[in-house]
Amino acid sequence: MTIIDGIAERIVAIAYDDLPPVAVEWAKMAILDTVGVTLAGAGEPCAQIVERVLAGGAGECLIFGSDRRAAPLDAALVNGTAAHALDFDDVSNSLGGHPSAPILPALFAIGEILDCDGRAFITAYVAGFETETRIARGVHFHHYEKGWHPTATLGVFGAAAACCHLLGLDRKRTAQALAIAASLASGIKANFGTMTKPLHVGHTARNGLFAAQLAREGFTANPAALEHSQGFLLVFNGAGNFDAEAILKNWGQPYDIVRPGLAVKQHPCCGSTHPAIDAMLLLRGEHDITPERVVRIDSWTHPRRLAHTDRPDPQSGLDAKFSVQYCLARALLGGRIVLEDFEGEAFCEPTARALMRHIHAAPHPEMSAASDEHLGAEVRITFDDGRTIARRVGSALGRGPDNPLPTDALTGKFANCAARALPPAQVAQLQQRLLSLDRASSLRDVLAAIATPSGARERRMG
C-alpha cells in the first residue's frame, strides 16, 4: 500500500459521528473566520482581476461578496484568491501556512452544487485539514525554508481530500485525486507581498476541486506519487529532508485541528509579524511611550520567520503586510493593526515611515534556526535618555488552543470583515447560520446569506 493509499483509506473512514465535539467547534470557528475574510477580500484588486480575466459567464456557484455566479472551478479560483487577499485568514503550525483558505472555497463550490447539509460539510473540511497537515508533518520545515509556499503546495492535497469526501468517492478514487493533486502542487515564497500570493490559494482551491472531479470520472494518476523516486517528496524536499512515516502516524489521534490546533489571526498581516506586534502592543499598554523620544527599536524573531518579514522599505500595501518594521511602527503609533493600514498609500504615511527608520530587525540570538520553537519574538525600545524597555512573547495571541483568540474578538473580526460586503442585518444573520452550521440542512440556505444584493457592494464602497 502506498502512502496515498493509506491517506485515502483514512479519509474515507472519517465520519461526523466519530468527530470529537471540540473538532466540530474548531471547524465552525475556522469556517466563520474564513467566510469573513473572504467577504472582506472580495473587493480587493487581486480577486476582481482574477474574476475579470476569467469572464466565464454565468454558472451555478456564488462569487462571495456579490450576486454573481460562476462555474464551480472558476468560483473556487476567485473565492480562493479573495480568501487570502488580505492575509487575514487562519494559520496552522503543522502546515506552516494557512489551512482553511485552500479548502473552503472549493468545498463551498461543490457543496452548493450538491446542496449538502452542514454536518457533511464540516466532516469534509476536517478530512481536508487532517490530510494537508499530516503531509506537512512529513516535509517540514525544510519544505518551508527551501522556498515553497505550503499553503499552496500542501493545501492542494487538503482541498482534494475535502472535495473527495463531500463527493463520497471511495478509497481508490480518492487516492487517484490525491495523486493528481501531487502534479498540480505549486507556489513559491518569492511572490510573497504581491497579488500572486493570494492567487496561489485560488489556484490551489481550484486544483483540489479539479483533481477530485477528474478522479470521480475515472482519470488516472500514480498512487505512489508521493514516495516515487521522482515523486513529490523527493522532488520538492530532496533525499534526507522528509519523514514519510510521520504522514500516517497517529492519524486523527487527536485530529490536527484539535491539537496542535488552529491559529486565528487578530492582525491583518503576515502571521510571522504577529509575535513582535503583540510584544509591541504589550509594551505600549504597560508604558507611557512618546514615539518622538524613541531612538531605536530592536525586533528579534526566529530566523525562519525573519527571512520574509525583514522589509524596511515596503513598496505597496501588500508588501507592507510582510514588513515587520512597518507593522511595528503602526502598532506603536495606533495601538492596533487594522485593514486600513494596508490600503491605498497608507504604507507611505510620513509618521510611520519616520518611525520605521529606527526599527532594526534581526534573528533572535537565543532562537536556533533548527528549533521547532519558532513562534516567539522579542522587542526592545530605547529612548533618547538611554532608558530601555523590552518584552518577549512565546507566541502570538490566537496561535493555537492554549492561547486562543477570545470569542468576542473572533466574532468582532467576522463582523468587521463581513460588513465590507454585506449590510449589518445580513452580517448578523450569516454569523448565526455559520455558528450553527452543524444544524443546517441546506448549504444553499447558508450561501444565500453570503450573497450580496445587486449593486450593494458598489454603494457601500462609495
Short mmCIF file of C-alpha atoms in Angstrom, two decimals:
data_model
loop_
_atom_site.label_atom_id
_atom_site.label_comp_id
_atom_site.label_asym_id
_atom_site.label_seq_id
_atom_site.Cartn_x
_atom_site.Cartn_y
_atom_site.Cartn_z
CA MET A 1 0.00 0.00 0.00
CA THR A 2 1.37 3.41 -0.96
CA ILE A 3 1.31 6.47 1.30
CA ILE A 4 -1.51 7.93 -0.77
CA ASP A 5 -3.48 4.67 -0.46
CA GLY A 6 -3.07 4.92 3.31
CA ILE A 7 -4.21 8.54 3.35
CA ALA A 8 -7.21 7.75 1.14
CA GLU A 9 -8.25 4.87 3.37
CA ARG A 10 -8.24 7.19 6.38
CA ILE A 11 -10.09 10.00 4.57
CA VAL A 12 -12.93 7.70 3.57
CA ALA A 13 -13.24 6.42 7.15
CA ILE A 14 -13.85 9.87 8.67
CA ALA A 15 -17.48 10.25 9.78
CA TYR A 16 -19.24 13.11 11.52
CA ASP A 17 -20.45 10.94 14.40
CA ASP A 18 -16.86 9.96 15.17
CA LEU A 19 -15.57 13.53 15.34
CA PRO A 20 -14.95 14.83 18.85
CA PRO A 21 -17.17 17.83 19.69
CA VAL A 22 -14.11 20.05 20.08
CA ALA A 23 -13.12 19.31 16.47
CA VAL A 24 -16.58 20.36 15.29
CA GLU A 25 -16.39 23.59 17.29
CA TRP A 26 -12.96 24.48 15.91
CA ALA A 27 -14.19 23.69 12.40
CA LYS A 28 -17.13 26.06 12.80
CA MET A 29 -14.83 28.81 14.07
CA ALA A 30 -12.50 28.29 11.11
CA ILE A 31 -15.39 28.39 8.65
CA LEU A 32 -16.80 31.56 10.25
CA ASP A 33 -13.41 33.26 10.17
CA THR A 34 -12.68 32.23 6.58
CA VAL A 35 -16.05 33.39 5.27
CA GLY A 36 -15.48 36.75 6.95
CA VAL A 37 -12.03 37.36 5.48
CA THR A 38 -13.22 36.13 2.07
CA LEU A 39 -16.02 38.67 2.06
CA ALA A 40 -13.56 41.40 3.02
CA GLY A 41 -11.10 40.21 0.39
CA ALA A 42 -13.69 40.03 -2.38
CA GLY A 43 -13.30 43.72 -3.05
CA GLU A 44 -9.52 43.57 -3.36
CA PRO A 45 -7.99 44.15 -6.81
CA CYS A 46 -6.41 40.69 -6.99
CA ALA A 47 -9.77 38.92 -6.64
CA GLN A 48 -11.51 41.31 -9.01
CA ILE A 49 -8.81 40.95 -11.66
CA VAL A 50 -8.99 37.15 -11.50
CA GLU A 51 -12.77 37.24 -11.96
CA ARG A 52 -12.49 39.75 -14.79
CA VAL A 53 -9.87 37.72 -16.64
CA LEU A 54 -11.90 34.52 -16.33
CA ALA A 55 -15.03 36.22 -17.71
CA GLY A 56 -16.61 32.80 -17.91
CA GLY A 57 -20.22 33.88 -17.83
CA ALA A 58 -22.96 32.59 -15.57
CA GLY A 59 -22.65 29.41 -13.55
CA GLU A 60 -24.11 27.70 -10.51
CA CYS A 61 -21.75 28.81 -7.76
CA LEU A 62 -21.71 32.06 -5.82
CA ILE A 63 -18.87 34.56 -6.07
CA PHE A 64 -18.60 35.79 -2.47
CA GLY A 65 -19.49 39.40 -1.82
CA SER A 66 -21.60 39.66 -4.97
CA ASP A 67 -24.75 38.41 -6.62
CA ARG A 68 -22.73 36.88 -9.46
CA ARG A 69 -22.24 33.20 -10.17
CA ALA A 70 -19.64 31.14 -11.97
CA ALA A 71 -18.79 27.56 -12.84
CA PRO A 72 -17.51 25.58 -9.81
CA LEU A 73 -13.83 25.68 -10.76
CA ASP A 74 -13.96 29.39 -11.52
CA ALA A 75 -15.81 30.16 -8.28
CA ALA A 76 -13.20 28.22 -6.31
CA LEU A 77 -10.42 30.19 -8.02
CA VAL A 78 -11.98 33.62 -7.43
CA ASN A 79 -13.16 32.94 -3.88
CA GLY A 80 -9.87 31.26 -3.01
CA THR A 81 -7.96 34.33 -4.14
CA ALA A 82 -10.31 36.54 -2.12
CA ALA A 83 -9.90 34.33 0.96
CA HIS A 84 -6.17 35.06 1.10
CA ALA A 85 -6.22 38.56 -0.43
CA LEU A 86 -5.81 40.30 2.93
CA ASP A 87 -3.54 37.67 4.53
CA PHE A 88 -6.02 37.67 7.40
CA ASP A 89 -7.03 34.00 7.18
CA ASP A 90 -6.24 31.36 9.78
CA VAL A 91 -2.91 29.61 10.27
CA SER A 92 -1.72 26.12 11.19
CA ASN A 93 1.56 25.46 12.96
CA SER A 94 1.73 21.99 11.41
CA LEU A 95 1.13 23.27 7.90
CA GLY A 96 3.43 26.27 8.21
CA GLY A 97 0.74 28.17 6.35
CA HIS A 98 -2.97 28.82 6.03
CA PRO A 99 -5.12 25.67 6.26
CA SER A 100 -8.68 26.81 5.59
CA ALA A 101 -8.40 29.16 2.61
CA PRO A 102 -7.28 26.42 0.20
CA ILE A 103 -10.08 24.07 1.31
CA LEU A 104 -13.22 26.07 1.90
CA PRO A 105 -13.65 27.89 -1.45
CA ALA A 106 -13.51 24.50 -3.16
CA LEU A 107 -15.91 22.97 -0.64
CA PHE A 108 -18.40 25.81 -0.92
CA ALA A 109 -18.43 25.44 -4.70
CA ILE A 110 -19.03 21.70 -4.78
CA GLY A 111 -21.22 21.86 -1.67
CA GLU A 112 -23.53 24.33 -3.37
CA ILE A 113 -23.87 22.01 -6.35
CA LEU A 114 -24.67 19.07 -4.08
CA ASP A 115 -26.66 21.16 -1.58
CA CYS A 116 -25.12 19.13 1.22
CA ASP A 117 -26.02 19.57 4.87
CA GLY A 118 -23.79 21.27 7.42
CA ARG A 119 -22.54 18.09 9.03
CA ALA A 120 -21.29 16.68 5.73
CA PHE A 121 -19.58 20.00 5.02
CA ILE A 122 -17.85 20.10 8.41
CA THR A 123 -16.71 16.49 8.12
CA ALA A 124 -15.23 17.08 4.67
CA TYR A 125 -13.43 20.17 5.97
CA VAL A 126 -11.88 18.21 8.85
CA ALA A 127 -10.80 15.49 6.39
CA GLY A 128 -9.07 18.09 4.23
CA PHE A 129 -7.44 19.78 7.21
CA GLU A 130 -6.11 16.46 8.51
CA THR A 131 -4.75 15.49 5.09
CA GLU A 132 -2.78 18.67 4.42
CA THR A 133 -1.38 18.93 7.93
CA ARG A 134 -0.34 15.27 8.07
CA ILE A 135 1.57 15.57 4.80
CA ALA A 136 3.08 18.74 6.24
CA ARG A 137 4.40 16.79 9.22
CA GLY A 138 6.34 14.70 6.77
CA VAL A 139 8.02 17.58 4.89
CA HIS A 140 8.57 20.48 7.34
CA PHE A 141 10.47 22.59 8.00
CA HIS A 142 12.81 22.02 5.09
CA HIS A 143 9.90 22.44 2.68
CA TYR A 144 9.11 25.90 4.05
CA GLU A 145 12.71 27.08 4.24
CA LYS A 146 13.50 25.86 0.74
CA GLY A 147 11.02 28.41 -0.57
CA TRP A 148 7.81 26.50 -1.17
CA HIS A 149 4.55 28.13 -0.08
CA PRO A 150 2.99 25.31 1.98
CA THR A 151 -0.47 26.86 1.89
CA ALA A 152 -0.44 26.08 -1.82
CA THR A 153 1.87 23.09 -2.25
CA LEU A 154 0.25 21.17 0.61
CA GLY A 155 -3.15 22.86 0.62
CA VAL A 156 -3.93 21.29 -2.75
CA PHE A 157 -3.99 17.87 -1.04
CA GLY A 158 -6.34 19.23 1.62
CA ALA A 159 -8.69 20.71 -0.96
CA ALA A 160 -8.70 17.48 -2.98
CA ALA A 161 -9.31 15.34 0.11
CA ALA A 162 -12.16 17.53 1.33
CA CYS A 163 -13.88 17.53 -2.06
CA CYS A 164 -13.48 13.77 -2.41
CA HIS A 165 -15.09 13.28 0.99
CA LEU A 166 -18.02 15.53 0.18
CA LEU A 167 -18.47 13.80 -3.18
CA GLY A 168 -18.49 10.43 -1.43
CA LEU A 169 -15.64 8.99 -3.51
CA ASP A 170 -14.31 5.58 -2.49
CA ARG A 171 -10.75 4.85 -1.42
CA LYS A 172 -9.47 4.12 -4.92
CA ARG A 173 -10.82 7.30 -6.49
CA THR A 174 -9.77 9.39 -3.51
CA ALA A 175 -6.25 8.04 -3.94
CA GLN A 176 -6.34 8.95 -7.61
CA ALA A 177 -7.41 12.50 -6.74
CA LEU A 178 -4.52 12.90 -4.29
CA ALA A 179 -2.09 11.58 -6.87
CA ILE A 180 -3.44 14.04 -9.45
CA ALA A 181 -3.09 16.81 -6.86
CA ALA A 182 0.60 15.98 -6.46
CA SER A 183 1.15 17.15 -10.04
CA LEU A 184 -0.95 20.28 -9.53
CA ALA A 185 1.00 21.49 -6.47
CA SER A 186 2.81 24.81 -6.88
CA GLY A 187 3.63 28.10 -5.17
CA ILE A 188 6.92 29.82 -4.32
CA LYS A 189 7.60 32.27 -1.50
CA ALA A 190 9.37 34.66 -3.86
CA ASN A 191 5.92 36.02 -4.70
CA PHE A 192 5.04 36.94 -1.11
CA GLY A 193 3.98 40.56 -0.88
CA THR A 194 2.34 40.55 -4.31
CA MET A 195 -1.04 39.62 -5.77
CA THR A 196 0.38 36.25 -6.76
CA LYS A 197 0.47 35.03 -3.16
CA PRO A 198 -3.34 35.03 -2.84
CA LEU A 199 -3.52 33.69 -6.39
CA HIS A 200 -1.62 30.66 -5.07
CA VAL A 201 -4.58 29.93 -2.82
CA GLY A 202 -7.21 30.45 -5.50
CA HIS A 203 -5.24 28.20 -7.82
CA THR A 204 -4.93 25.59 -5.05
CA ALA A 205 -8.66 25.56 -4.26
CA ARG A 206 -9.45 25.20 -7.95
CA ASN A 207 -6.89 22.46 -8.48
CA GLY A 208 -8.03 20.46 -5.44
CA LEU A 209 -11.62 20.51 -6.70
CA PHE A 210 -10.44 19.78 -10.23
CA ALA A 211 -8.46 16.73 -9.04
CA ALA A 212 -11.50 15.35 -7.20
CA GLN A 213 -13.77 15.89 -10.20
CA LEU A 214 -11.27 14.22 -12.54
CA ALA A 215 -10.91 11.23 -10.22
CA ARG A 216 -14.69 10.88 -9.99
CA GLU A 217 -14.74 10.48 -13.79
CA GLY A 218 -12.03 7.81 -13.78
CA PHE A 219 -8.97 9.97 -14.51
CA THR A 220 -5.79 8.15 -13.55
CA ALA A 221 -2.57 9.02 -11.71
CA ASN A 222 0.20 7.15 -9.90
CA PRO A 223 -0.79 6.31 -6.31
CA ALA A 224 2.93 6.25 -5.48
CA ALA A 225 3.18 9.93 -6.47
CA LEU A 226 4.44 10.88 -3.01
CA GLU A 227 7.26 8.37 -2.44
CA HIS A 228 8.22 7.61 -6.06
CA SER A 229 11.87 8.29 -6.95
CA GLN A 230 10.59 11.23 -8.99
CA GLY A 231 7.61 11.92 -6.79
CA PHE A 232 6.51 14.78 -4.57
CA LEU A 233 8.66 14.08 -1.50
CA LEU A 234 11.97 13.73 -3.31
CA VAL A 235 11.32 16.41 -5.91
CA PHE A 236 10.01 19.06 -3.51
CA ASN A 237 12.17 18.28 -0.47
CA GLY A 238 15.09 16.13 -1.61
CA ALA A 239 16.60 12.99 -0.16
CA GLY A 240 17.02 13.02 3.60
CA ASN A 241 14.77 16.05 4.06
CA PHE A 242 11.43 14.41 4.84
CA ASP A 243 9.91 11.82 7.15
CA ALA A 244 7.43 9.72 5.19
CA GLU A 245 6.40 7.71 8.26
CA ALA A 246 5.18 10.85 10.03
CA ILE A 247 2.39 11.31 7.47
CA LEU A 248 0.25 8.37 8.58
CA LYS A 249 1.47 8.10 12.16
CA ASN A 250 -1.25 8.71 14.77
CA TRP A 251 -3.72 9.94 12.15
CA GLY A 252 -6.65 11.60 13.90
CA GLN A 253 -5.27 10.88 17.37
CA PRO A 254 -6.01 13.66 18.00
CA TYR A 255 -7.14 15.45 14.88
CA ASP A 256 -4.69 18.17 13.96
CA ILE A 257 -7.42 20.82 14.15
CA VAL A 258 -7.71 19.98 17.87
CA ARG A 259 -4.01 19.67 18.73
CA PRO A 260 -1.72 21.43 17.91
CA GLY A 261 -4.79 23.21 16.59
CA LEU A 262 -5.85 26.23 14.65
CA ALA A 263 -4.45 29.75 14.89
CA VAL A 264 -6.90 32.59 14.22
CA LYS A 265 -5.30 35.89 13.26
CA GLN A 266 -6.08 39.09 15.12
CA HIS A 267 -3.91 41.26 12.85
CA PRO A 268 -4.45 41.55 9.05
CA CYS A 269 -0.85 40.90 8.07
CA CYS A 270 1.68 38.09 7.80
CA GLY A 271 1.48 35.79 10.81
CA SER A 272 5.24 35.85 11.18
CA THR A 273 4.99 39.50 12.27
CA HIS A 274 2.36 38.82 14.94
CA PRO A 275 4.58 37.87 17.92
CA ALA A 276 6.57 41.09 17.52
CA ILE A 277 3.34 43.10 17.12
CA ASP A 278 1.94 41.55 20.30
CA ALA A 279 5.15 42.35 22.17
CA MET A 280 4.94 45.96 20.97
CA LEU A 281 1.27 46.25 21.97
CA LEU A 282 2.05 44.88 25.43
CA LEU A 283 4.84 47.42 25.85
CA ARG A 284 2.54 50.18 24.69
CA GLY A 285 -0.11 49.12 27.19
CA GLU A 286 2.34 48.88 30.06
CA HIS A 287 4.26 52.10 29.48
CA ASP A 288 3.55 55.69 28.53
CA ILE A 289 5.53 55.78 25.27
CA THR A 290 6.15 59.01 23.40
CA PRO A 291 7.15 57.95 19.86
CA GLU A 292 9.19 61.13 19.35
CA ARG A 293 11.51 60.05 22.16
CA VAL A 294 12.22 56.63 20.65
CA VAL A 295 15.72 56.41 19.18
CA ARG A 296 15.86 52.68 18.44
CA ILE A 297 13.56 49.67 18.33
CA ASP A 298 15.07 46.19 18.11
CA SER A 299 12.87 43.37 16.87
CA TRP A 300 14.17 39.83 17.24
CA THR A 301 12.35 36.87 15.75
CA HIS A 302 13.17 33.33 14.74
CA PRO A 303 15.33 33.31 11.57
CA ARG A 304 12.70 31.18 9.82
CA ARG A 305 10.18 33.99 10.32
CA LEU A 306 12.57 36.84 9.63
CA ALA A 307 13.55 35.74 6.13
CA HIS A 308 10.33 37.04 4.56
CA THR A 309 9.46 39.82 7.05
CA ASP A 310 12.65 41.90 7.15
CA ARG A 311 11.36 44.56 4.75
CA PRO A 312 12.48 48.02 5.88
CA ASP A 313 11.15 49.74 2.75
CA PRO A 314 7.84 48.19 1.63
CA GLN A 315 6.69 49.32 -1.80
CA SER A 316 2.99 48.55 -1.60
CA GLY A 317 0.24 47.75 0.85
CA LEU A 318 0.68 44.04 0.16
CA ASP A 319 4.42 44.35 0.66
CA ALA A 320 3.81 46.19 3.95
CA LYS A 321 1.88 43.18 5.29
CA PHE A 322 5.22 41.35 5.29
CA SER A 323 7.26 44.20 6.78
CA VAL A 324 7.85 43.74 10.50
CA GLN A 325 9.23 47.27 10.53
CA TYR A 326 6.03 48.77 9.14
CA CYS A 327 3.78 46.62 11.33
CA LEU A 328 5.67 47.57 14.49
CA ALA A 329 5.52 51.25 13.60
CA ARG A 330 1.77 51.05 13.10
CA ALA A 331 1.31 49.10 16.34
CA LEU A 332 3.22 51.71 18.35
CA LEU A 333 1.54 54.68 16.72
CA GLY A 334 -2.03 53.40 16.64
CA GLY A 335 -2.23 50.79 19.36
CA ARG A 336 -3.60 48.23 16.91
CA ILE A 337 -3.23 46.97 13.34
CA VAL A 338 -6.25 47.46 11.08
CA LEU A 339 -7.10 46.72 7.46
CA GLU A 340 -6.86 50.41 6.59
CA ASP A 341 -3.14 50.37 7.45
CA PHE A 342 -2.54 48.42 4.22
CA GLU A 343 -4.91 50.21 1.89
CA GLY A 344 -4.08 52.78 -0.75
CA GLU A 345 -0.98 54.81 0.07
CA ALA A 346 -1.15 54.19 3.83
CA PHE A 347 2.23 52.43 3.68
CA CYS A 348 3.77 55.78 2.69
CA GLU A 349 2.36 57.70 5.67
CA PRO A 350 5.22 60.01 6.82
CA THR A 351 4.93 59.43 10.58
CA ALA A 352 5.08 55.66 10.17
CA ARG A 353 7.94 55.95 7.69
CA ALA A 354 9.90 58.17 10.06
CA LEU A 355 9.49 55.68 12.91
CA MET A 356 10.46 52.75 10.68
CA ARG A 357 13.94 54.23 10.26
CA HIS A 358 14.53 53.50 13.94
CA ILE A 359 13.39 49.86 13.74
CA HIS A 360 16.03 47.15 13.32
CA ALA A 361 15.05 43.54 12.66
CA ALA A 362 17.40 40.64 13.36
CA PRO A 363 17.29 36.92 14.17
CA HIS A 364 16.86 36.23 17.86
CA PRO A 365 20.22 35.11 19.31
CA GLU A 366 18.52 32.56 21.57
CA MET A 367 16.33 31.01 18.87
CA SER A 368 18.15 28.29 16.95
CA ALA A 369 17.41 28.02 13.24
CA ALA A 370 16.90 24.29 13.77
CA SER A 371 14.48 24.69 16.68
CA ASP A 372 10.79 23.91 16.38
CA GLU A 373 10.14 26.74 18.87
CA HIS A 374 9.82 29.38 16.18
CA LEU A 375 6.70 31.36 17.04
CA GLY A 376 8.10 33.86 19.53
CA ALA A 377 9.61 37.33 19.32
CA GLU A 378 11.22 39.99 21.47
CA VAL A 379 11.03 43.76 21.11
CA ARG A 380 13.24 46.30 22.87
CA ILE A 381 12.67 50.07 22.76
CA THR A 382 15.48 52.51 23.53
CA PHE A 383 14.65 56.13 24.40
CA ASP A 384 16.65 59.34 23.97
CA ASP A 385 17.63 59.34 27.65
CA GLY A 386 19.17 55.86 27.38
CA ARG A 387 16.29 54.09 29.11
CA THR A 388 15.18 50.75 27.60
CA ILE A 389 12.08 48.59 27.92
CA ALA A 390 11.63 45.11 26.45
CA ARG A 391 9.02 42.39 26.09
CA ARG A 392 9.25 38.82 24.85
CA VAL A 393 6.30 36.63 23.86
CA GLY A 394 6.35 32.91 23.20
CA SER A 395 3.61 33.03 20.59
CA ALA A 396 1.01 35.46 19.32
CA LEU A 397 -2.48 35.66 20.78
CA GLY A 398 -4.72 33.27 18.88
CA ARG A 399 -1.87 30.95 17.94
CA GLY A 400 -3.49 27.69 18.94
CA PRO A 401 -5.82 26.27 21.60
CA ASP A 402 -3.55 27.16 24.53
CA ASN A 403 -3.69 30.86 23.69
CA PRO A 404 -6.95 31.25 21.75
CA LEU A 405 -8.42 34.42 20.37
CA PRO A 406 -11.33 35.34 22.68
CA THR A 407 -14.76 34.59 21.27
CA ASP A 408 -15.79 38.23 21.20
CA ALA A 409 -12.61 39.07 19.28
CA LEU A 410 -13.38 36.33 16.74
CA THR A 411 -16.98 37.41 16.19
CA GLY A 412 -15.94 41.06 16.16
CA LYS A 413 -13.38 40.33 13.48
CA PHE A 414 -16.01 38.49 11.45
CA ALA A 415 -18.47 41.36 11.74
CA ASN A 416 -15.87 43.94 10.70
CA CYS A 417 -14.77 41.87 7.71
CA ALA A 418 -18.23 40.83 6.52
CA ALA A 419 -19.51 44.39 6.80
CA ARG A 420 -17.24 45.30 3.91
CA ALA A 421 -19.57 43.33 1.65
CA LEU A 422 -22.90 42.88 3.46
CA PRO A 423 -25.42 45.12 5.25
CA PRO A 424 -25.41 44.82 9.09
CA ALA A 425 -28.60 42.78 9.40
CA GLN A 426 -27.26 40.26 6.87
CA VAL A 427 -23.94 40.05 8.71
CA ALA A 428 -25.73 39.08 11.92
CA GLN A 429 -27.87 36.52 10.10
CA LEU A 430 -24.86 34.97 8.40
CA GLN A 431 -22.91 34.77 11.64
CA GLN A 432 -25.74 32.88 13.28
CA ARG A 433 -26.05 30.44 10.38
CA LEU A 434 -22.32 29.70 10.38
CA LEU A 435 -22.12 29.23 14.15
CA SER A 436 -24.98 26.71 13.88
CA LEU A 437 -23.70 25.09 10.70
CA ASP A 438 -23.82 21.63 12.26
CA ARG A 439 -27.61 22.00 12.37
CA ALA A 440 -28.02 23.31 8.82
CA SER A 441 -29.94 21.07 6.43
CA SER A 442 -29.03 23.01 3.26
CA LEU A 443 -25.74 24.65 2.34
CA ARG A 444 -27.59 26.70 -0.26
CA ASP A 445 -29.55 28.36 2.53
CA VAL A 446 -26.27 29.30 4.21
CA LEU A 447 -24.85 30.66 0.96
CA ALA A 448 -27.98 32.74 0.45
CA ALA A 449 -26.84 34.79 3.45
CA ILE A 450 -23.42 35.33 1.82
CA ALA A 451 -24.78 36.70 -1.45
CA THR A 452 -24.72 40.48 -1.77
CA PRO A 453 -27.79 42.23 -3.19
CA SER A 454 -27.12 43.58 -6.65
CA GLY A 455 -25.11 46.80 -6.51
CA ALA A 456 -24.88 46.78 -2.70
CA ARG A 457 -21.08 46.45 -2.57
CA GLU A 458 -20.63 49.28 -5.05
CA ARG A 459 -22.89 51.54 -2.98
CA ARG A 460 -21.01 50.77 0.25
CA MET A 461 -17.59 51.18 -1.37
CA GLY A 462 -18.61 54.68 -2.48
#
